[in-house]
Coordinates of C-alpha atoms and ligand atoms in Angstrom, one line a residue:
X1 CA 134.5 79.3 114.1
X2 CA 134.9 82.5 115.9
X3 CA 133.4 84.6 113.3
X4 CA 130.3 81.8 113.5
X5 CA 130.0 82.4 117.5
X6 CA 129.7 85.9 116.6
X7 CA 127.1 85.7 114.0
X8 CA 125.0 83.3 116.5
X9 CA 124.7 86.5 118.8
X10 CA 124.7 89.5 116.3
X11 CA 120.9 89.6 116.3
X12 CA 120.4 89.8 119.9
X13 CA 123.7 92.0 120.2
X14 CA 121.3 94.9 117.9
X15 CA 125.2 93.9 115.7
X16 CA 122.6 94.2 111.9
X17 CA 122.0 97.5 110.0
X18 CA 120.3 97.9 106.9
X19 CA 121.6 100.1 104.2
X20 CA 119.2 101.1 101.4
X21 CA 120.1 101.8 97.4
X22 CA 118.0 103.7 95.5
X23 CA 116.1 102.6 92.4
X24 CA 115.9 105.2 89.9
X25 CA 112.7 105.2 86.8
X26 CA 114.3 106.0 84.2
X27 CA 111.6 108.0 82.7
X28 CA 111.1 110.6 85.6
X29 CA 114.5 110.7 87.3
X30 CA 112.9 109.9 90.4
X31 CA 113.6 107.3 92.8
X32 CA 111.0 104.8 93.2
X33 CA 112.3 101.8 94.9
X34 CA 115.6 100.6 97.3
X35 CA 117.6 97.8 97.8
X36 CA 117.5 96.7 101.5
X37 CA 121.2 95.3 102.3
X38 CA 122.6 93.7 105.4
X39 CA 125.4 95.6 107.0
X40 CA 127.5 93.6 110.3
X41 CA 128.6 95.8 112.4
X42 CA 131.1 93.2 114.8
X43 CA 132.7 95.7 118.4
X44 CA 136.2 94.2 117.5
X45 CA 136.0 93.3 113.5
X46 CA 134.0 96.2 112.4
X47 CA 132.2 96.4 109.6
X48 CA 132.0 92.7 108.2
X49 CA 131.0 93.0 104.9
X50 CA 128.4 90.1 103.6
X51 CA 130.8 88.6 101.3
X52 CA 132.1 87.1 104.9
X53 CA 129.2 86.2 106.5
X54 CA 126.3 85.6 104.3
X55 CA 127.6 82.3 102.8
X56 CA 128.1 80.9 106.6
X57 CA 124.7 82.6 107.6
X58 CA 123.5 80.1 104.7
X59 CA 125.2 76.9 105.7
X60 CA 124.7 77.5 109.3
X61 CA 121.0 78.5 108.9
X62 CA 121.1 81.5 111.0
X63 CA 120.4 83.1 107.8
X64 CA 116.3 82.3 108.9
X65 CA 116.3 84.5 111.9
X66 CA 118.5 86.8 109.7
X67 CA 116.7 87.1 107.1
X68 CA 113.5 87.4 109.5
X69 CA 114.8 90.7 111.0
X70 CA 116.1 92.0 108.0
X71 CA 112.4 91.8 106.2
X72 CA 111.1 93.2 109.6
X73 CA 113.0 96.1 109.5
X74 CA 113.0 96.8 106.0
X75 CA 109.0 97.4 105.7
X76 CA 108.7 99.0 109.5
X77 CA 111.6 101.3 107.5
X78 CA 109.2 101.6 104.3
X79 CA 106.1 102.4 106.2
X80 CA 107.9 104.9 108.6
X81 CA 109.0 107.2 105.7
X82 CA 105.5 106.8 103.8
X83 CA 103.9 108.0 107.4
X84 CA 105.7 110.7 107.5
X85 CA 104.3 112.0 103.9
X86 CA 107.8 110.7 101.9
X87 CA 106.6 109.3 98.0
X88 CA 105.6 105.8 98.5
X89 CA 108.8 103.9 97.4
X90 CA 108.7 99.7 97.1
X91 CA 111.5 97.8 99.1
X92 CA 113.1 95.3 97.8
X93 CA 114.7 92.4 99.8
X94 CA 117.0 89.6 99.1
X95 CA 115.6 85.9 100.0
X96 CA 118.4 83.3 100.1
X97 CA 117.5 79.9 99.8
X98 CA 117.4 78.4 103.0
X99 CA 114.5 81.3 103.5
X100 CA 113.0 79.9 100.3
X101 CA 113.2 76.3 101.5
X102 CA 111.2 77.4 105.2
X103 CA 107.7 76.0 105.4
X104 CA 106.3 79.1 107.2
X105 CA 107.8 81.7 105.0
X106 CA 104.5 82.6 103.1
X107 CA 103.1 82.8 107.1
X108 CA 106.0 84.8 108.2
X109 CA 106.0 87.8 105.2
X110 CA 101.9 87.8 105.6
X111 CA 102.7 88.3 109.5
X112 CA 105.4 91.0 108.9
X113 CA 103.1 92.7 106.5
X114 CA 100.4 92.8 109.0
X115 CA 102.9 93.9 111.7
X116 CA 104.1 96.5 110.2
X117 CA 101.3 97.7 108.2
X118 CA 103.1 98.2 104.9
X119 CA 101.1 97.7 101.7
X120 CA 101.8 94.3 100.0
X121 CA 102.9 96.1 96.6
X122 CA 105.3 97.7 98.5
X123 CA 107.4 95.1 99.3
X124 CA 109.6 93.5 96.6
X125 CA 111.3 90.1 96.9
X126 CA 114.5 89.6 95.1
X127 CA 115.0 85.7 94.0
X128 CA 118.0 84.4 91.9
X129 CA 117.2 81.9 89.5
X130 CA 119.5 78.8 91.8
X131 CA 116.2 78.9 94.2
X132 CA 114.3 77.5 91.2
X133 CA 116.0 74.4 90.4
X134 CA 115.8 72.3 92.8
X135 CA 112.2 71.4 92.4
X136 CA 110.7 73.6 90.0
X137 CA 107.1 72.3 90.7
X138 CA 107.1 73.4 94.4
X139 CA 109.2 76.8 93.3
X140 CA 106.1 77.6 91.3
X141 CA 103.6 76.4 93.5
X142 CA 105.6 78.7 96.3
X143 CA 105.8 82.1 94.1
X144 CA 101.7 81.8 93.3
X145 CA 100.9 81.7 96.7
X146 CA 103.8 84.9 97.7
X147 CA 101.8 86.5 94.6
X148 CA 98.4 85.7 96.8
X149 CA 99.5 88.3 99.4
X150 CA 100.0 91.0 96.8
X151 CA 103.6 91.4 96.6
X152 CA 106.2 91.9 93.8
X153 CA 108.9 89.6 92.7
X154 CA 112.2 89.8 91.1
X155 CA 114.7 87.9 89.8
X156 CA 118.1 89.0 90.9
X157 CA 121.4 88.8 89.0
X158 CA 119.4 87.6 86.0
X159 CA 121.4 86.0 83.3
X160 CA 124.0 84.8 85.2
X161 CA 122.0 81.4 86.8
X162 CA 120.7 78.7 85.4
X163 CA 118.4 81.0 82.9
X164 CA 115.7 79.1 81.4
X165 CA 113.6 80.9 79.8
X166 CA 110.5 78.6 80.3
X167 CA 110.1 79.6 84.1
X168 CA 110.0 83.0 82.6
X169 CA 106.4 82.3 81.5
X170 CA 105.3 80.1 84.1
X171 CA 106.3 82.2 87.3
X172 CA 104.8 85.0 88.4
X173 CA 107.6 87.5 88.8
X174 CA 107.2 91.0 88.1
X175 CA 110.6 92.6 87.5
X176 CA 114.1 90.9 86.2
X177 CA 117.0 92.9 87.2
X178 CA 120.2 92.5 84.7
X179 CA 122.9 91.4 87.0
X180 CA 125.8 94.0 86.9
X181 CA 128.6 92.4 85.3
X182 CA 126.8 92.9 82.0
X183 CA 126.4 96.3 82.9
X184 CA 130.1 97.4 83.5
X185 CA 130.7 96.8 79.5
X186 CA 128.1 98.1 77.6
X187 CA 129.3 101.3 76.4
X188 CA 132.2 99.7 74.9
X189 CA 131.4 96.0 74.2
X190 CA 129.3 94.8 71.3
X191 CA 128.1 91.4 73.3
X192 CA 127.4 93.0 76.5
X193 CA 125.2 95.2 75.0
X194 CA 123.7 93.2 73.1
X195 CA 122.9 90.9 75.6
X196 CA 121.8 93.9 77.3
X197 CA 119.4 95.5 74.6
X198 CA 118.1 91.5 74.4
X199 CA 117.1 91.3 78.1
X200 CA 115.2 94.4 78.0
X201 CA 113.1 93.8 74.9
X202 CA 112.5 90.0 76.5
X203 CA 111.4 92.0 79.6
X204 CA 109.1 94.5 77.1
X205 CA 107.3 91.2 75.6
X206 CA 106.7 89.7 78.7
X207 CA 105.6 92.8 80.3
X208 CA 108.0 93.0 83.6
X209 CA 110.2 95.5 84.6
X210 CA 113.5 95.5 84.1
X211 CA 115.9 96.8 86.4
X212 CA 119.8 97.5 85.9
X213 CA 122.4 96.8 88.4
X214 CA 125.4 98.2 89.0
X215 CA 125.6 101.7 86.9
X216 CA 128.4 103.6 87.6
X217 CA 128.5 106.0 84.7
X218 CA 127.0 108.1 82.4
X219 CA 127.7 106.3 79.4
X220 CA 125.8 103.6 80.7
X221 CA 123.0 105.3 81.6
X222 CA 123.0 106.5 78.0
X223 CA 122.8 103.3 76.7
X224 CA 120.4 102.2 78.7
X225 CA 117.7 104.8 78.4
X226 CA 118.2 104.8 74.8
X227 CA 117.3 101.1 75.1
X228 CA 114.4 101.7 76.8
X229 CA 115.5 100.0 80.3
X230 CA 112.7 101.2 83.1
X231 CA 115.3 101.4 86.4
X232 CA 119.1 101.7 87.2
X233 CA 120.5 100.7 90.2
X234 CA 124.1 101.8 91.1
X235 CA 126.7 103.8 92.4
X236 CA 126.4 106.4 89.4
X237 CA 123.5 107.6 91.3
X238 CA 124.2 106.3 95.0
X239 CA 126.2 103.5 96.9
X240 CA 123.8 102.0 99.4
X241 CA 123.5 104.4 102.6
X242 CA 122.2 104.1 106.0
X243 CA 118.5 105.1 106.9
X244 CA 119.3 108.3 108.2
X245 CA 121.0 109.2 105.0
X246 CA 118.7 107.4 102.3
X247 CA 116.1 109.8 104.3
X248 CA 118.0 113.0 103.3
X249 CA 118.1 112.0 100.0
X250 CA 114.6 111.7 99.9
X251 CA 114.1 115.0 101.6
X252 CA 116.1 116.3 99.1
X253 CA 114.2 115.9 96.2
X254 CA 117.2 114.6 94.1
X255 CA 116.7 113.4 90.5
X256 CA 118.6 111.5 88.5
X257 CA 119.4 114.0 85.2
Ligands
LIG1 O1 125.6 94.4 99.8 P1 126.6 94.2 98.9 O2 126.5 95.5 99.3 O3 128.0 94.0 99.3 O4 126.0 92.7 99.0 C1 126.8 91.5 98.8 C2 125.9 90.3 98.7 O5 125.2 90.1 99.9 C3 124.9 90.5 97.5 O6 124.9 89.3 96.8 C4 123.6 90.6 98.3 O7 122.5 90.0 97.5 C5 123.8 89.9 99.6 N1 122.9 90.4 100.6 C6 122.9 91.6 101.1 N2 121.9 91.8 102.0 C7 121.3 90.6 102.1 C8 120.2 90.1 102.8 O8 119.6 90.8 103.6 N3 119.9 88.8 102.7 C9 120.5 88.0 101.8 N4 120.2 86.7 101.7 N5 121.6 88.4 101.1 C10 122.0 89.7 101.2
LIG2 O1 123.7 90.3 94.6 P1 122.9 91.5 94.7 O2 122.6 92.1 93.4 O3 121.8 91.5 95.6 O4 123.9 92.6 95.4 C1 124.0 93.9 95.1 C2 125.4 94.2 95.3 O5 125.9 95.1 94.3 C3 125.8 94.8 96.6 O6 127.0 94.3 97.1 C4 125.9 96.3 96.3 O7 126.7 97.0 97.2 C5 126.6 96.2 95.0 N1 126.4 97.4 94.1 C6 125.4 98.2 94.0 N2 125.6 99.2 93.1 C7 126.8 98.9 92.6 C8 127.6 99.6 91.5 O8 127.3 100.5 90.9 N3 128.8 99.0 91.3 C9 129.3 97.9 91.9 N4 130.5 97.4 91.6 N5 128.6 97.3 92.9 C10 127.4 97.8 93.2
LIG3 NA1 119.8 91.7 95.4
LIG4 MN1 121.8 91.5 91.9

């Protein structure tokens, strides 16, 4: 209850920051992309990390004003860095489902767009598959019209959700990203990586990208590149940092090698 007090006011309090994880191609080395993800930073409890409060954000609904911020700041963030002559890079940002389930949200992403000036194809949603379920009709109906304003979608922690493989064909995502607990095995593990090496030729065929989560070493990375995966995502090449940070990096020039 108290930690649901403090979450009503965080917003207004300035209490949000947004750290930013790279995603790295592959191919080049470079990074093209980053993870937007909500940081609490509580006077008294400190650093609250989302596992605490993103589940009662959800149930409460304060996840909508939330999530509202959080997409404001990540493209004003995106556009800033492209004005000041960085490599274009796409952000990506989580939607939850009460986000999903708001009648204005096509309204509210074409107005933050506008605001902020960022180009459509910058920005990068990140669905998980339980958003499609419910009605998948409506979900379908929904994604066309997010496709309208000339964004990108993905589908987050892919595999571990209700996977059908029919939406796949239906929907008009753009990128799947393999969630990371198939990642943490595949070096050593026959089925993870072959469940692995599956995803990524089902991602080939149907012409997205495919993104992997959660790479923390270098026999991953390995594996991955010889199996022709297009992005990592994961400690291996950076935790998620703050802006000022995420900047250097960019400054920096750093490749993945
Ligand atoms: O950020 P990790 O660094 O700990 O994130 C933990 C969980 O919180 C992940 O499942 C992530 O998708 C979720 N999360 C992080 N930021 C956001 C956000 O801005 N919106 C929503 N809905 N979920 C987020
Ligand atoms: O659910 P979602 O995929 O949006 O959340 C991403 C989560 O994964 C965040 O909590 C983020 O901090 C975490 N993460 C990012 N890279 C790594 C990694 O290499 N290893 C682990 N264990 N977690 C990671
Ligand atoms: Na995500
Ligand atoms: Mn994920």
């Amino acid at each position: 209850l108290r930690i649901e007090g403090a979450l009503r006011s965080a917003v207004e309090r300035n209490e949000f920051v947004l750290h930013y994880q790279p995603q790295v191609d592959l191919a080049t080395g470079r990074i093209v992309g980053m993870e937007a993800l909500l940081r609490w930073q509580h006077p008294e409890l400190g650093m609250v990390p989302p596992q605490r409060f993103i589940g009662l954000a959800e149930e409460t609904g304060l996840i909508v004003p939330i999530g509202a911020w959080v997409m404001r700041t990540a493209c004003a963030q995106a556009k800033a860095w492209q004005d000041a002559g960085l490599p274009p890079l796409r952000v990506a940002v989580n939607l939850s489902a009460r986000q999903f389930a708001q009648p204005d949200l096509v309204a509210s992403i074409e107005a933050v767009l506008a605001e902020t000036g960022l180009p459509p194809a910058c920005l990068d949603l990140e669905l998980t598959e339980s958003l499609f379920v419910d009605d998948v009709a409506q979900a379908v109906e929904l994604l066309h019209q997010l496709k309208a304003l000339g964004v990108k979608m993905s589908i987050d922690d892919f595999g571990t959700g209700y996977s059908s493989f029919s939406y796949l064909r239906t929907f008009p995502i753009d990128v799947l990203k393999i969630d990371r607990s198939f990642i943490a095995d595949i070096a050593s593990d026959a089925d993870e990586a072959a469940i692995v090496v599956s995803i990524i030729a089902l991602a080939r065929n149907l012409k997205l990208r495919v993104i992997a989560e959660g790479v923390e070493a270098q026999g991953q990375l390995d594996f991955l590149r010889a199996h022709g995966c297009d992005e990592m995502q994961g400690y291996y090449f950076s935790r998620p940092v703050p802006a000022g940070e995420f900047e250097q990096l960019l400054k920096s020039g750093r490749e993945l090698d």
